[in-house]
């Protein structure tokens, strides 16, 4: 039953998911740690605006670092590049980093998503072992051509000689890391 599953959200977002029928909602502040069973979850800061519905002023936003034993994965949220990636990398050793590379030319011109070059910079600052790009190619969210994020990422990977450290997933094809 989905309602019994724990849901972890940034502070101020709980009411949105509680309204969907979830009854185990945990709201977190940046750098807060929550253990659920053997999994440690830390909410990390990010750079984004957090309005979710009409008339929202701002709700919390963040990324999530998950650790299970010696394995760890970091999903930075829907973030633009910001100077916090170095601190996250120093505080939370990361094996796999899921980083957005698309929607960097939005109609609003708000700086809320990172481009491929910034994603590689964030990856290096995080000191993660593997980067998996996300937030691109599914549907048009901004003005850049749909194929551009991966093209730019491939150039940046080659420029930094990170071919073995970045895995561009094929849609619908599972992978084990």
PDB file of C-alpha atoms in Angstrom:
ATOM      1  CA  UNK A   1       0.000   0.000   0.000  1.00  0.00           C
ATOM      2  CA  UNK A   2       1.590   3.274  -1.133  1.00  0.00           C
ATOM      3  CA  UNK A   3       0.089   5.324   1.713  1.00  0.00           C
ATOM      4  CA  UNK A   4       2.183   3.359   4.227  1.00  0.00           C
ATOM      5  CA  UNK A   5       5.488   4.007   2.428  1.00  0.00           C
ATOM      6  CA  UNK A   6       7.741   6.670   3.952  1.00  0.00           C
ATOM      7  CA  UNK A   7       7.991   9.840   1.865  1.00  0.00           C
ATOM      8  CA  UNK A   8      10.898  12.244   2.437  1.00  0.00           C
ATOM      9  CA  UNK A   9      10.509  15.835   1.271  1.00  0.00           C
ATOM     10  CA  UNK A  10      12.111  19.219   1.932  1.00  0.00           C
ATOM     11  CA  UNK A  11      10.559  21.420   4.614  1.00  0.00           C
ATOM     12  CA  UNK A  12       7.314  23.025   3.463  1.00  0.00           C
ATOM     13  CA  UNK A  13       6.451  20.343   0.897  1.00  0.00           C
ATOM     14  CA  UNK A  14       4.806  17.805   3.213  1.00  0.00           C
ATOM     15  CA  UNK A  15       1.278  19.168   2.824  1.00  0.00           C
ATOM     16  CA  UNK A  16       1.465  18.588  -0.931  1.00  0.00           C
ATOM     17  CA  UNK A  17       2.146  14.855  -0.595  1.00  0.00           C
ATOM     18  CA  UNK A  18      -0.072  14.348   2.443  1.00  0.00           C
ATOM     19  CA  UNK A  19      -2.904  15.594   0.250  1.00  0.00           C
ATOM     20  CA  UNK A  20      -2.124  12.685  -2.085  1.00  0.00           C
ATOM     21  CA  UNK A  21      -2.852  10.162   0.668  1.00  0.00           C
ATOM     22  CA  UNK A  22       0.607   9.445   2.076  1.00  0.00           C
ATOM     23  CA  UNK A  23       0.624   9.175   5.850  1.00  0.00           C
ATOM     24  CA  UNK A  24       4.361   8.708   6.637  1.00  0.00           C
ATOM     25  CA  UNK A  25       5.734  12.043   5.458  1.00  0.00           C
ATOM     26  CA  UNK A  26       9.096  13.252   6.764  1.00  0.00           C
ATOM     27  CA  UNK A  27       9.958  16.912   6.149  1.00  0.00           C
ATOM     28  CA  UNK A  28      13.653  17.735   6.338  1.00  0.00           C
ATOM     29  CA  UNK A  29      15.868  20.803   6.493  1.00  0.00           C
ATOM     30  CA  UNK A  30      19.189  21.022   4.616  1.00  0.00           C
ATOM     31  CA  UNK A  31      21.906  18.846   6.198  1.00  0.00           C
ATOM     32  CA  UNK A  32      19.350  16.987   8.311  1.00  0.00           C
ATOM     33  CA  UNK A  33      19.880  13.218   8.488  1.00  0.00           C
ATOM     34  CA  UNK A  34      17.063  10.668   8.669  1.00  0.00           C
ATOM     35  CA  UNK A  35      17.633   6.924   9.039  1.00  0.00           C
ATOM     36  CA  UNK A  36      14.966   4.612   7.679  1.00  0.00           C
ATOM     37  CA  UNK A  37      15.996   1.068   8.380  1.00  0.00           C
ATOM     38  CA  UNK A  38      19.587   0.698   7.175  1.00  0.00           C
ATOM     39  CA  UNK A  39      19.400   3.663   4.794  1.00  0.00           C
ATOM     40  CA  UNK A  40      20.698   7.071   5.866  1.00  0.00           C
ATOM     41  CA  UNK A  41      19.125   9.974   3.988  1.00  0.00           C
ATOM     42  CA  UNK A  42      20.550  13.498   4.119  1.00  0.00           C
ATOM     43  CA  UNK A  43      18.760  16.450   2.554  1.00  0.00           C
ATOM     44  CA  UNK A  44      21.336  18.614   0.810  1.00  0.00           C
ATOM     45  CA  UNK A  45      21.063  22.241  -0.222  1.00  0.00           C
ATOM     46  CA  UNK A  46      20.565  23.161  -3.866  1.00  0.00           C
ATOM     47  CA  UNK A  47      19.928  26.250  -5.987  1.00  0.00           C
ATOM     48  CA  UNK A  48      16.345  26.438  -7.217  1.00  0.00           C
ATOM     49  CA  UNK A  49      13.110  28.192  -6.445  1.00  0.00           C
ATOM     50  CA  UNK A  50      10.495  26.133  -4.676  1.00  0.00           C
ATOM     51  CA  UNK A  51       7.056  27.371  -5.711  1.00  0.00           C
ATOM     52  CA  UNK A  52       4.919  24.347  -6.627  1.00  0.00           C
ATOM     53  CA  UNK A  53       1.432  25.730  -7.165  1.00  0.00           C
ATOM     54  CA  UNK A  54      -0.210  29.037  -8.075  1.00  0.00           C
ATOM     55  CA  UNK A  55       0.208  31.608  -5.283  1.00  0.00           C
ATOM     56  CA  UNK A  56       3.114  29.714  -3.705  1.00  0.00           C
ATOM     57  CA  UNK A  57       5.738  32.064  -2.345  1.00  0.00           C
ATOM     58  CA  UNK A  58       8.446  29.479  -1.721  1.00  0.00           C
ATOM     59  CA  UNK A  59       8.705  25.940  -0.431  1.00  0.00           C
ATOM     60  CA  UNK A  60      11.821  24.047   0.496  1.00  0.00           C
ATOM     61  CA  UNK A  61      13.929  22.429  -2.151  1.00  0.00           C
ATOM     62  CA  UNK A  62      16.962  20.183  -2.018  1.00  0.00           C
ATOM     63  CA  UNK A  63      18.810  17.120  -3.121  1.00  0.00           C
ATOM     64  CA  UNK A  64      19.095  13.756  -1.415  1.00  0.00           C
ATOM     65  CA  UNK A  65      22.166  11.778  -0.438  1.00  0.00           C
ATOM     66  CA  UNK A  66      21.438   8.131   0.390  1.00  0.00           C
ATOM     67  CA  UNK A  67      23.877   5.759   2.038  1.00  0.00           C
ATOM     68  CA  UNK A  68      23.442   2.027   2.576  1.00  0.00           C
ATOM     69  CA  UNK A  69      26.551   0.411   4.030  1.00  0.00           C
ATOM     70  CA  UNK A  70      29.474   1.307   1.772  1.00  0.00           C
ATOM     71  CA  UNK A  71      27.235   2.342  -1.159  1.00  0.00           C
ATOM     72  CA  UNK A  72      26.026   5.898  -1.693  1.00  0.00           C
ATOM     73  CA  UNK A  73      24.079   7.828  -4.271  1.00  0.00           C
ATOM     74  CA  UNK A  74      23.405  11.543  -4.569  1.00  0.00           C
ATOM     75  CA  UNK A  75      20.488  13.001  -6.489  1.00  0.00           C
ATOM     76  CA  UNK A  76      21.023  16.750  -6.513  1.00  0.00           C
ATOM     77  CA  UNK A  77      17.403  17.648  -7.126  1.00  0.00           C
ATOM     78  CA  UNK A  78      16.318  20.058  -9.782  1.00  0.00           C
ATOM     79  CA  UNK A  79      19.287  22.309  -9.131  1.00  0.00           C
ATOM     80  CA  UNK A  80      21.256  24.968 -10.927  1.00  0.00           C
ATOM     81  CA  UNK A  81      25.001  25.016 -10.385  1.00  0.00           C
ATOM     82  CA  UNK A  82      25.988  26.674  -7.093  1.00  0.00           C
ATOM     83  CA  UNK A  83      29.064  26.808  -4.907  1.00  0.00           C
ATOM     84  CA  UNK A  84      27.675  24.231  -2.447  1.00  0.00           C
ATOM     85  CA  UNK A  85      28.770  21.150  -4.414  1.00  0.00           C
ATOM     86  CA  UNK A  86      32.273  21.275  -2.906  1.00  0.00           C
ATOM     87  CA  UNK A  87      30.846  21.300   0.621  1.00  0.00           C
ATOM     88  CA  UNK A  88      28.505  18.428  -0.218  1.00  0.00           C
ATOM     89  CA  UNK A  89      31.459  16.481  -1.643  1.00  0.00           C
ATOM     90  CA  UNK A  90      33.528  17.089   1.478  1.00  0.00           C
ATOM     91  CA  UNK A  91      30.684  16.218   3.871  1.00  0.00           C
ATOM     92  CA  UNK A  92      29.069  13.286   2.073  1.00  0.00           C
ATOM     93  CA  UNK A  93      31.381  10.910   0.183  1.00  0.00           C
ATOM     94  CA  UNK A  94      29.503   9.843  -2.936  1.00  0.00           C
ATOM     95  CA  UNK A  95      29.794   6.837  -5.213  1.00  0.00           C
ATOM     96  CA  UNK A  96      27.144   7.762  -7.812  1.00  0.00           C
ATOM     97  CA  UNK A  97      25.965  11.304  -8.595  1.00  0.00           C
ATOM     98  CA  UNK A  98      22.760  11.891 -10.556  1.00  0.00           C
ATOM     99  CA  UNK A  99      23.121  15.371 -12.054  1.00  0.00           C
ATOM    100  CA  UNK A 100      20.786  17.340 -14.355  1.00  0.00           C
ATOM    101  CA  UNK A 101      22.092  18.507 -17.728  1.00  0.00           C
ATOM    102  CA  UNK A 102      18.995  19.947 -19.446  1.00  0.00           C
ATOM    103  CA  UNK A 103      16.400  22.727 -19.316  1.00  0.00           C
ATOM    104  CA  UNK A 104      19.105  25.374 -18.943  1.00  0.00           C
ATOM    105  CA  UNK A 105      17.526  27.897 -21.341  1.00  0.00           C
ATOM    106  CA  UNK A 106      14.097  28.402 -19.702  1.00  0.00           C
ATOM    107  CA  UNK A 107      11.632  31.014 -20.956  1.00  0.00           C
ATOM    108  CA  UNK A 108      11.729  32.733 -17.551  1.00  0.00           C
ATOM    109  CA  UNK A 109      15.544  33.104 -17.727  1.00  0.00           C
ATOM    110  CA  UNK A 110      15.697  31.999 -14.080  1.00  0.00           C
ATOM    111  CA  UNK A 111      18.882  30.219 -13.125  1.00  0.00           C
ATOM    112  CA  UNK A 112      17.315  26.996 -11.885  1.00  0.00           C
ATOM    113  CA  UNK A 113      18.990  24.236 -13.927  1.00  0.00           C
ATOM    114  CA  UNK A 114      22.602  23.537 -14.783  1.00  0.00           C
ATOM    115  CA  UNK A 115      24.010  23.064 -18.240  1.00  0.00           C
ATOM    116  CA  UNK A 116      26.233  20.081 -19.141  1.00  0.00           C
ATOM    117  CA  UNK A 117      29.482  21.942 -18.471  1.00  0.00           C
ATOM    118  CA  UNK A 118      28.264  22.986 -15.029  1.00  0.00           C
ATOM    119  CA  UNK A 119      27.159  19.410 -14.306  1.00  0.00           C
ATOM    120  CA  UNK A 120      30.683  18.148 -15.020  1.00  0.00           C
ATOM    121  CA  UNK A 121      32.083  20.882 -12.770  1.00  0.00           C
ATOM    122  CA  UNK A 122      29.655  19.854  -9.999  1.00  0.00           C
ATOM    123  CA  UNK A 123      30.619  16.182 -10.482  1.00  0.00           C
ATOM    124  CA  UNK A 124      34.293  17.006 -10.038  1.00  0.00           C
ATOM    125  CA  UNK A 125      33.575  19.138  -6.963  1.00  0.00           C
ATOM    126  CA  UNK A 126      31.498  16.327  -5.456  1.00  0.00           C
ATOM    127  CA  UNK A 127      34.441  13.926  -5.973  1.00  0.00           C
ATOM    128  CA  UNK A 128      31.943  11.224  -6.903  1.00  0.00           C
ATOM    129  CA  UNK A 129      33.124   8.088  -8.677  1.00  0.00           C
ATOM    130  CA  UNK A 130      30.376   7.905 -11.326  1.00  0.00           C
ATOM    131  CA  UNK A 131      28.071  10.502 -12.872  1.00  0.00           C
ATOM    132  CA  UNK A 132      24.723   9.661 -14.406  1.00  0.00           C
ATOM    133  CA  UNK A 133      23.146  12.601 -16.261  1.00  0.00           C
ATOM    134  CA  UNK A 134      19.422  13.234 -15.854  1.00  0.00           C
ATOM    135  CA  UNK A 135      16.733  15.851 -16.546  1.00  0.00           C
ATOM    136  CA  UNK A 136      17.044  15.966 -20.326  1.00  0.00           C
ATOM    137  CA  UNK A 137      15.536  14.584 -23.503  1.00  0.00           C
ATOM    138  CA  UNK A 138      12.139  13.380 -22.301  1.00  0.00           C
ATOM    139  CA  UNK A 139      10.157  16.471 -23.230  1.00  0.00           C
ATOM    140  CA  UNK A 140      10.888  20.091 -23.981  1.00  0.00           C
ATOM    141  CA  UNK A 141      11.300  22.186 -20.823  1.00  0.00           C
ATOM    142  CA  UNK A 142      13.255  25.105 -22.260  1.00  0.00           C
ATOM    143  CA  UNK A 143      14.608  26.624 -25.439  1.00  0.00           C
ATOM    144  CA  UNK A 144      17.737  24.535 -26.095  1.00  0.00           C
ATOM    145  CA  UNK A 145      17.364  21.848 -28.804  1.00  0.00           C
ATOM    146  CA  UNK A 146      16.378  18.487 -27.290  1.00  0.00           C
ATOM    147  CA  UNK A 147      19.563  16.742 -28.490  1.00  0.00           C
ATOM    148  CA  UNK A 148      21.930  19.527 -27.365  1.00  0.00           C
ATOM    149  CA  UNK A 149      22.458  18.584 -23.678  1.00  0.00           C
ATOM    150  CA  UNK A 150      23.934  15.151 -24.456  1.00  0.00           C
ATOM    151  CA  UNK A 151      26.032  16.538 -27.323  1.00  0.00           C
ATOM    152  CA  UNK A 152      27.508  19.206 -25.054  1.00  0.00           C
ATOM    153  CA  UNK A 153      28.012  16.674 -22.252  1.00  0.00           C
ATOM    154  CA  UNK A 154      29.954  14.316 -24.543  1.00  0.00           C
ATOM    155  CA  UNK A 155      32.294  17.181 -25.518  1.00  0.00           C
ATOM    156  CA  UNK A 156      32.838  18.135 -21.882  1.00  0.00           C
ATOM    157  CA  UNK A 157      33.449  14.503 -20.881  1.00  0.00           C
ATOM    158  CA  UNK A 158      36.118  14.221 -23.583  1.00  0.00           C
ATOM    159  CA  UNK A 159      37.676  17.554 -22.614  1.00  0.00           C
ATOM    160  CA  UNK A 160      38.111  16.351 -19.016  1.00  0.00           C
ATOM    161  CA  UNK A 161      38.899  12.737 -19.989  1.00  0.00           C
ATOM    162  CA  UNK A 162      35.973  11.392 -17.962  1.00  0.00           C
ATOM    163  CA  UNK A 163      34.722   8.768 -20.418  1.00  0.00           C
ATOM    164  CA  UNK A 164      34.957   6.002 -17.790  1.00  0.00           C
ATOM    165  CA  UNK A 165      33.332   8.133 -15.068  1.00  0.00           C
ATOM    166  CA  UNK A 166      30.123   9.183 -16.861  1.00  0.00           C
ATOM    167  CA  UNK A 167      27.378   6.759 -17.869  1.00  0.00           C
ATOM    168  CA  UNK A 168      24.767   8.111 -20.278  1.00  0.00           C
ATOM    169  CA  UNK A 169      21.823   5.779 -19.857  1.00  0.00           C
ATOM    170  CA  UNK A 170      19.746   4.482 -22.746  1.00  0.00           C
ATOM    171  CA  UNK A 171      16.038   5.033 -22.195  1.00  0.00           C
ATOM    172  CA  UNK A 172      14.297   1.839 -21.142  1.00  0.00           C
ATOM    173  CA  UNK A 173      17.534  -0.122 -20.684  1.00  0.00           C
ATOM    174  CA  UNK A 174      18.233  -1.103 -17.068  1.00  0.00           C
ATOM    175  CA  UNK A 175      21.768  -1.076 -15.667  1.00  0.00           C
ATOM    176  CA  UNK A 176      23.355  -2.306 -12.453  1.00  0.00           C
ATOM    177  CA  UNK A 177      26.169  -0.310 -10.841  1.00  0.00           C
TER     178      UNK A 177
END
